[in-house]
CSV table of C-alpha atoms in Angstrom, one decimal:
chain,number,residue,atom,x,y,z
L,1,UNK,CA,-73.0,178.6,6.9
L,2,UNK,CA,-73.4,179.4,3.3
L,3,UNK,CA,-76.9,179.6,2.2
L,4,UNK,CA,-79.6,181.4,4.5
L,5,UNK,CA,-83.1,181.9,4.6
L,6,UNK,CA,-84.9,185.2,5.8
L,7,UNK,CA,-88.3,185.1,7.6
L,8,UNK,CA,-89.2,188.7,8.8
L,9,UNK,CA,-92.1,190.2,10.7
L,10,UNK,CA,-93.2,192.7,8.6
L,11,UNK,CA,-94.7,194.5,11.5
L,12,UNK,CA,-91.5,194.9,12.8
L,13,UNK,CA,-89.8,196.0,9.9
L,14,UNK,CA,-92.6,196.8,7.4
L,15,UNK,CA,-90.4,198.2,4.8
L,16,UNK,CA,-88.1,195.7,4.8
L,17,UNK,CA,-85.0,197.8,5.8
L,18,UNK,CA,-83.2,195.5,8.3
L,19,UNK,CA,-84.1,192.6,5.8
L,20,UNK,CA,-82.6,194.2,3.0
L,21,UNK,CA,-79.2,195.0,5.0
L,22,UNK,CA,-78.6,191.8,6.1
L,23,UNK,CA,-79.4,190.5,2.6
L,24,UNK,CA,-76.9,192.8,0.8
L,25,UNK,CA,-74.2,192.0,4.1
L,26,UNK,CA,-74.3,188.3,3.1
L,27,UNK,CA,-74.4,188.5,-0.6
L,28,UNK,CA,-71.6,191.0,-0.8
L,29,UNK,CA,-69.4,188.1,1.2
L,30,UNK,CA,-70.2,185.7,-1.6
L,31,UNK,CA,-73.1,183.8,0.4
L,32,UNK,CA,-76.9,182.9,-0.5
L,33,UNK,CA,-80.0,184.9,1.2
L,34,UNK,CA,-83.1,184.3,0.0
L,35,UNK,CA,-86.1,185.8,1.4
L,36,UNK,CA,-89.6,184.4,2.7
L,37,UNK,CA,-92.7,185.2,1.3
L,38,UNK,CA,-94.7,185.2,4.1
L,39,UNK,CA,-98.0,187.7,3.1
L,40,UNK,CA,-100.2,184.8,3.7
L,41,UNK,CA,-101.1,182.0,6.1
L,42,UNK,CA,-101.9,178.3,5.0
L,43,UNK,CA,-104.1,175.7,6.3
L,44,UNK,CA,-101.0,174.0,7.6
L,45,UNK,CA,-98.3,176.3,8.6
L,46,UNK,CA,-98.6,179.9,10.6
L,47,UNK,CA,-97.3,182.2,7.6
L,48,UNK,CA,-93.7,180.3,6.6
L,49,UNK,CA,-94.5,177.4,4.0
L,50,UNK,CA,-92.2,174.9,4.9
L,51,UNK,CA,-92.4,173.3,1.3
L,52,UNK,CA,-90.9,176.5,-0.4
L,53,UNK,CA,-87.7,176.6,2.1
L,54,UNK,CA,-84.7,175.0,-0.1
L,55,UNK,CA,-83.4,171.9,1.4
L,56,UNK,CA,-79.9,172.9,1.1
L,57,UNK,CA,-80.3,176.2,3.5
L,58,UNK,CA,-77.7,175.9,6.3
L,59,UNK,CA,-79.7,178.2,8.5
L,60,UNK,CA,-82.8,180.4,9.1
L,61,UNK,CA,-82.7,183.9,10.3
L,62,UNK,CA,-85.9,185.2,12.0
L,63,UNK,CA,-86.4,188.8,12.2
L,64,UNK,CA,-89.0,190.3,14.6
L,65,UNK,CA,-89.1,188.8,18.5
L,66,UNK,CA,-89.6,185.9,20.5
L,67,UNK,CA,-93.2,185.7,18.9
L,68,UNK,CA,-92.0,185.7,15.6
L,69,UNK,CA,-89.3,182.9,16.4
L,70,UNK,CA,-92.1,180.9,18.0
L,71,UNK,CA,-94.2,180.4,14.8
L,72,UNK,CA,-91.4,180.3,12.8
L,73,UNK,CA,-90.3,176.9,14.7
L,74,UNK,CA,-93.7,175.2,14.2
L,75,UNK,CA,-93.6,176.0,10.6
L,76,UNK,CA,-90.4,174.2,9.8
L,77,UNK,CA,-89.6,172.1,12.9
L,78,UNK,CA,-89.5,169.2,10.2
L,79,UNK,CA,-86.7,170.6,8.2
L,80,UNK,CA,-84.4,170.6,11.3
L,81,UNK,CA,-82.8,173.7,9.6
L,82,UNK,CA,-81.3,175.9,12.9
L,83,UNK,CA,-82.8,179.4,13.7
L,84,UNK,CA,-81.2,182.6,15.0
L,85,UNK,CA,-83.6,185.1,16.0
L,86,UNK,CA,-83.0,188.5,15.2
L,87,UNK,CA,-84.8,190.7,18.0
L,88,UNK,CA,-86.2,194.4,16.5
L,89,UNK,CA,-88.4,194.8,19.2
L,90,UNK,CA,-87.4,194.7,23.3
L,91,UNK,CA,-85.7,191.8,25.0
L,92,UNK,CA,-86.4,188.5,24.3
L,93,UNK,CA,-85.5,185.1,25.6
L,94,UNK,CA,-85.0,183.7,22.3
L,95,UNK,CA,-84.0,186.0,19.6
L,96,UNK,CA,-80.6,186.7,21.2
L,97,UNK,CA,-79.3,188.9,18.7
L,98,UNK,CA,-80.2,192.7,18.4
L,99,UNK,CA,-79.7,195.4,16.0
L,100,UNK,CA,-76.3,196.7,18.0
L,101,UNK,CA,-75.0,192.9,17.7
L,102,UNK,CA,-76.2,192.1,14.4
L,103,UNK,CA,-73.6,192.3,12.0
L,104,UNK,CA,-70.9,190.5,14.4
L,105,UNK,CA,-73.5,187.6,14.6
L,106,UNK,CA,-73.5,187.3,10.9
L,107,UNK,CA,-69.8,187.2,11.0
L,108,UNK,CA,-69.6,184.3,13.2
L,109,UNK,CA,-72.1,182.5,11.3
L,110,UNK,CA,-70.3,183.0,8.5
L,111,UNK,CA,-67.3,181.6,9.7
L,112,UNK,CA,-68.8,178.3,11.6
L,113,UNK,CA,-68.5,179.9,15.1
L,114,UNK,CA,-71.6,179.2,17.0
L,115,UNK,CA,-73.2,176.1,18.7
L,116,UNK,CA,-76.8,174.5,18.2
L,117,UNK,CA,-79.1,174.3,21.1
L,118,UNK,CA,-82.0,171.1,20.5
L,119,UNK,CA,-85.2,172.7,22.4
L,120,UNK,CA,-88.0,170.6,23.3
L,121,UNK,CA,-91.5,170.9,21.3
L,122,UNK,CA,-94.9,169.7,22.6
L,123,UNK,CA,-97.6,168.1,20.3
L,124,UNK,CA,-101.0,168.7,21.4
L,125,UNK,CA,-104.1,166.2,19.9
L,126,UNK,CA,-107.3,167.2,20.3
L,127,UNK,CA,-110.2,164.3,20.7
L,128,UNK,CA,-114.1,164.6,20.3
L,129,UNK,CA,-116.1,161.4,21.0
L,130,UNK,CA,-112.7,159.4,20.1
L,131,UNK,CA,-111.9,160.9,17.1
L,132,UNK,CA,-108.9,163.2,16.2
L,133,UNK,CA,-110.1,166.6,15.5
L,134,UNK,CA,-106.9,168.9,15.5
L,135,UNK,CA,-103.3,168.6,16.6
L,136,UNK,CA,-100.8,170.8,16.3
L,137,UNK,CA,-97.2,171.6,17.9
L,138,UNK,CA,-95.7,174.1,20.5
L,139,UNK,CA,-92.1,175.5,21.6
L,140,UNK,CA,-93.4,177.5,24.3
L,141,UNK,CA,-96.8,176.0,25.5
L,142,UNK,CA,-100.2,174.9,25.1
L,143,UNK,CA,-103.1,176.1,27.0
L,144,UNK,CA,-106.5,175.2,27.5
L,145,UNK,CA,-108.7,177.9,28.9
L,146,UNK,CA,-112.8,178.3,29.1
L,147,UNK,CA,-114.4,180.3,26.2
L,148,UNK,CA,-117.2,183.0,26.6
L,149,UNK,CA,-119.0,184.0,30.4
L,150,UNK,CA,-116.4,184.8,33.0
L,151,UNK,CA,-116.6,181.5,35.3
L,152,UNK,CA,-114.5,178.9,36.3
L,153,UNK,CA,-114.5,175.6,34.4
L,154,UNK,CA,-113.6,172.0,35.7
L,155,UNK,CA,-110.3,170.6,34.0
L,156,UNK,CA,-109.4,166.6,34.7
L,157,UNK,CA,-106.3,165.7,34.3
L,158,UNK,CA,-104.6,162.5,33.7
L,159,UNK,CA,-100.9,161.4,33.5
L,160,UNK,CA,-99.9,158.3,31.4
L,161,UNK,CA,-103.5,157.0,31.8
L,162,UNK,CA,-104.2,157.8,35.5
L,163,UNK,CA,-106.2,160.3,36.8
L,164,UNK,CA,-104.1,163.1,38.4
L,165,UNK,CA,-106.7,165.9,39.6
L,166,UNK,CA,-109.2,168.3,38.7
L,167,UNK,CA,-108.5,172.2,38.6
L,168,UNK,CA,-111.4,174.4,38.9
L,169,UNK,CA,-109.7,177.4,37.0
L,170,UNK,CA,-110.0,179.8,34.3
L,171,UNK,CA,-107.8,177.2,32.2
L,172,UNK,CA,-104.4,175.1,32.5
L,173,UNK,CA,-101.4,175.6,30.9
L,174,UNK,CA,-98.5,172.8,29.7
L,175,UNK,CA,-95.3,174.1,29.2
L,176,UNK,CA,-91.8,173.4,27.9
L,177,UNK,CA,-88.7,174.4,29.8
L,178,UNK,CA,-88.5,177.1,27.0
L,179,UNK,CA,-92.0,178.1,27.9
L,180,UNK,CA,-91.3,178.4,31.5
L,181,UNK,CA,-90.5,182.1,30.9
L,182,UNK,CA,-93.5,182.7,29.0
L,183,UNK,CA,-97.1,182.3,30.0
L,184,UNK,CA,-96.5,179.9,33.1
L,185,UNK,CA,-94.5,182.1,34.7
L,186,UNK,CA,-97.0,185.1,34.6
L,187,UNK,CA,-99.3,182.4,36.1
L,188,UNK,CA,-97.1,181.8,39.3
L,189,UNK,CA,-95.1,178.7,37.7
L,190,UNK,CA,-91.4,178.2,38.1
L,191,UNK,CA,-88.5,179.3,35.8
L,192,UNK,CA,-86.9,176.4,34.4
L,193,UNK,CA,-83.6,176.0,32.3
L,194,UNK,CA,-84.1,176.0,28.5
L,195,UNK,CA,-81.6,172.8,28.4
L,196,UNK,CA,-84.2,170.9,30.4
L,197,UNK,CA,-86.3,167.8,29.4
L,198,UNK,CA,-89.6,168.0,30.9
L,199,UNK,CA,-93.2,169.2,31.3
L,200,UNK,CA,-94.7,172.0,33.6
L,201,UNK,CA,-98.2,172.2,34.3
L,202,UNK,CA,-99.5,175.1,35.7
L,203,UNK,CA,-103.2,176.0,36.5
L,204,UNK,CA,-104.4,179.5,35.4
L,205,UNK,CA,-106.2,181.6,38.1
L,206,UNK,CA,-107.2,178.3,40.3
L,207,UNK,CA,-109.8,178.7,42.9
L,208,UNK,CA,-107.9,177.1,45.4
L,209,UNK,CA,-105.5,178.3,47.9
L,210,UNK,CA,-102.8,175.3,47.8
L,211,UNK,CA,-102.6,174.6,44.0
L,212,UNK,CA,-99.2,174.5,42.1
L,213,UNK,CA,-97.4,173.8,39.2
L,214,UNK,CA,-96.4,170.1,38.6
L,215,UNK,CA,-93.4,169.2,36.5
L,216,UNK,CA,-93.2,165.8,35.0
L,217,UNK,CA,-90.9,163.7,33.1
L,218,UNK,CA,-90.9,164.7,29.0
L,219,UNK,CA,-92.0,161.3,28.6
L,220,UNK,CA,-95.0,161.1,30.4
L,221,UNK,CA,-98.2,162.0,28.4
L,222,UNK,CA,-100.6,164.4,29.8
L,223,UNK,CA,-104.1,164.5,29.0
L,224,UNK,CA,-106.5,167.4,29.7
L,225,UNK,CA,-110.4,167.2,29.6
L,226,UNK,CA,-112.7,169.7,29.6
L,227,UNK,CA,-115.5,169.6,32.4
L,228,UNK,CA,-118.9,169.8,32.7
L,229,UNK,CA,-120.3,173.3,34.0
L,230,UNK,CA,-121.6,173.4,37.4
L,231,UNK,CA,-125.3,172.6,36.5
L,232,UNK,CA,-124.0,169.3,34.5
L,233,UNK,CA,-123.8,171.7,31.6
L,234,UNK,CA,-121.7,171.9,28.8
L,235,UNK,CA,-118.9,174.1,28.7
L,236,UNK,CA,-116.8,176.0,25.5
L,237,UNK,CA,-113.3,176.3,25.6
L,238,UNK,CA,-110.6,176.6,23.7
L,239,UNK,CA,-106.7,175.2,23.0
L,240,UNK,CA,-104.0,177.5,22.3
L,241,UNK,CA,-100.6,176.5,21.0
L,242,UNK,CA,-98.0,178.9,21.4
L,243,UNK,CA,-100.8,181.8,21.9
L,244,UNK,CA,-101.4,181.6,18.0
L,245,UNK,CA,-102.9,178.7,16.6
L,246,UNK,CA,-106.5,177.9,18.4
L,247,UNK,CA,-109.0,175.1,18.4
L,248,UNK,CA,-112.3,175.1,20.3
L,249,UNK,CA,-113.2,172.6,22.7
L,250,UNK,CA,-116.1,171.6,24.7
L,251,UNK,CA,-117.1,169.5,27.4
L,252,UNK,CA,-116.0,165.7,26.8
L,253,UNK,CA,-113.1,166.9,24.5
L,254,UNK,CA,-109.7,165.6,25.2
L,255,UNK,CA,-106.3,167.1,24.4
L,256,UNK,CA,-103.6,164.8,24.8
L,257,UNK,CA,-100.0,166.5,25.4
L,258,UNK,CA,-96.7,164.8,24.9
L,259,UNK,CA,-93.3,165.7,24.0
L,260,UNK,CA,-92.9,166.1,20.0
L,261,UNK,CA,-90.7,163.9,18.0
L,262,UNK,CA,-88.4,166.9,16.8
L,263,UNK,CA,-86.5,169.4,18.8
L,264,UNK,CA,-86.6,173.0,17.3
L,265,UNK,CA,-82.9,173.7,16.7
L,266,UNK,CA,-81.7,177.0,18.2
L,267,UNK,CA,-78.6,178.9,17.3
L,268,UNK,CA,-76.4,180.2,19.8
L,269,UNK,CA,-73.8,182.8,19.5
L,270,UNK,CA,-72.9,184.6,22.0
L,271,UNK,CA,-71.3,183.3,25.2
L,272,UNK,CA,-74.2,185.1,27.3
L,273,UNK,CA,-75.9,182.2,29.6
L,274,UNK,CA,-79.4,181.8,30.6
L,275,UNK,CA,-79.2,183.2,33.9
L,276,UNK,CA,-77.3,186.6,32.7
L,277,UNK,CA,-80.2,186.9,30.0
L,278,UNK,CA,-82.7,186.3,32.6
L,279,UNK,CA,-81.3,188.6,34.8
L,280,UNK,CA,-81.5,191.3,32.2
L,281,UNK,CA,-85.0,190.3,31.8
L,282,UNK,CA,-86.1,190.9,35.1
L,283,UNK,CA,-84.5,194.1,35.7
L,284,UNK,CA,-86.9,195.4,33.0
L,285,UNK,CA,-90.0,194.3,34.4
């Protein structure tokens, strides 16, 4: 790699100390390094405007943690530029490089000693009265929950246009394999290798004793409709994309979730397997 673009979570590197160290290290070795100005959110991106990323960038370095990398992935996925996460916080699944391994990792990048992993993403389209009102993508998961009063909501679920079931629950999570180690795992869902291509449906605090997660092929289309309240009234809900972007929903609204047309490209430098990362993560719980 010759040309780099840096996206920094300024809550993790407020004075840009680590960011400037990386830029200096790369530029001293004849590489080009540009810094993202992510001081403001836009209407069509989280805080990284993809229109400002030059087309000849070879790799994007994302400084922060898994959350920062998730937001960056959603912003720049259409550019199809590989992302490398540099973890400035606790151990993450996506951001594999930390302060101790930073400079060796940069050396590997400059020497083109790395591989690229393709991570499946989800696209969620929300419809009200048959009209599209919102759409976004997610690398980890799309979660639909109740909003307001602490009471269960009915979620009617369809797969490829065919009714599947109804959950009375606090919410429902549709996750990718990458997202299986996130919110879905906390809700009792299984862990899935990120190299897989599938969708995982996990109810959030369901009010039944026999409810389990369901795995679907990546080609399936999942629809979740927000049902009525127990007295037949209107319920209020919320759809969250990777826990960041949120869209209000109400009874009768449907969200159609399917595999996104593009994958996120993740740079893999170390030979640490997913299972080894998983063991380290679980040891820190």
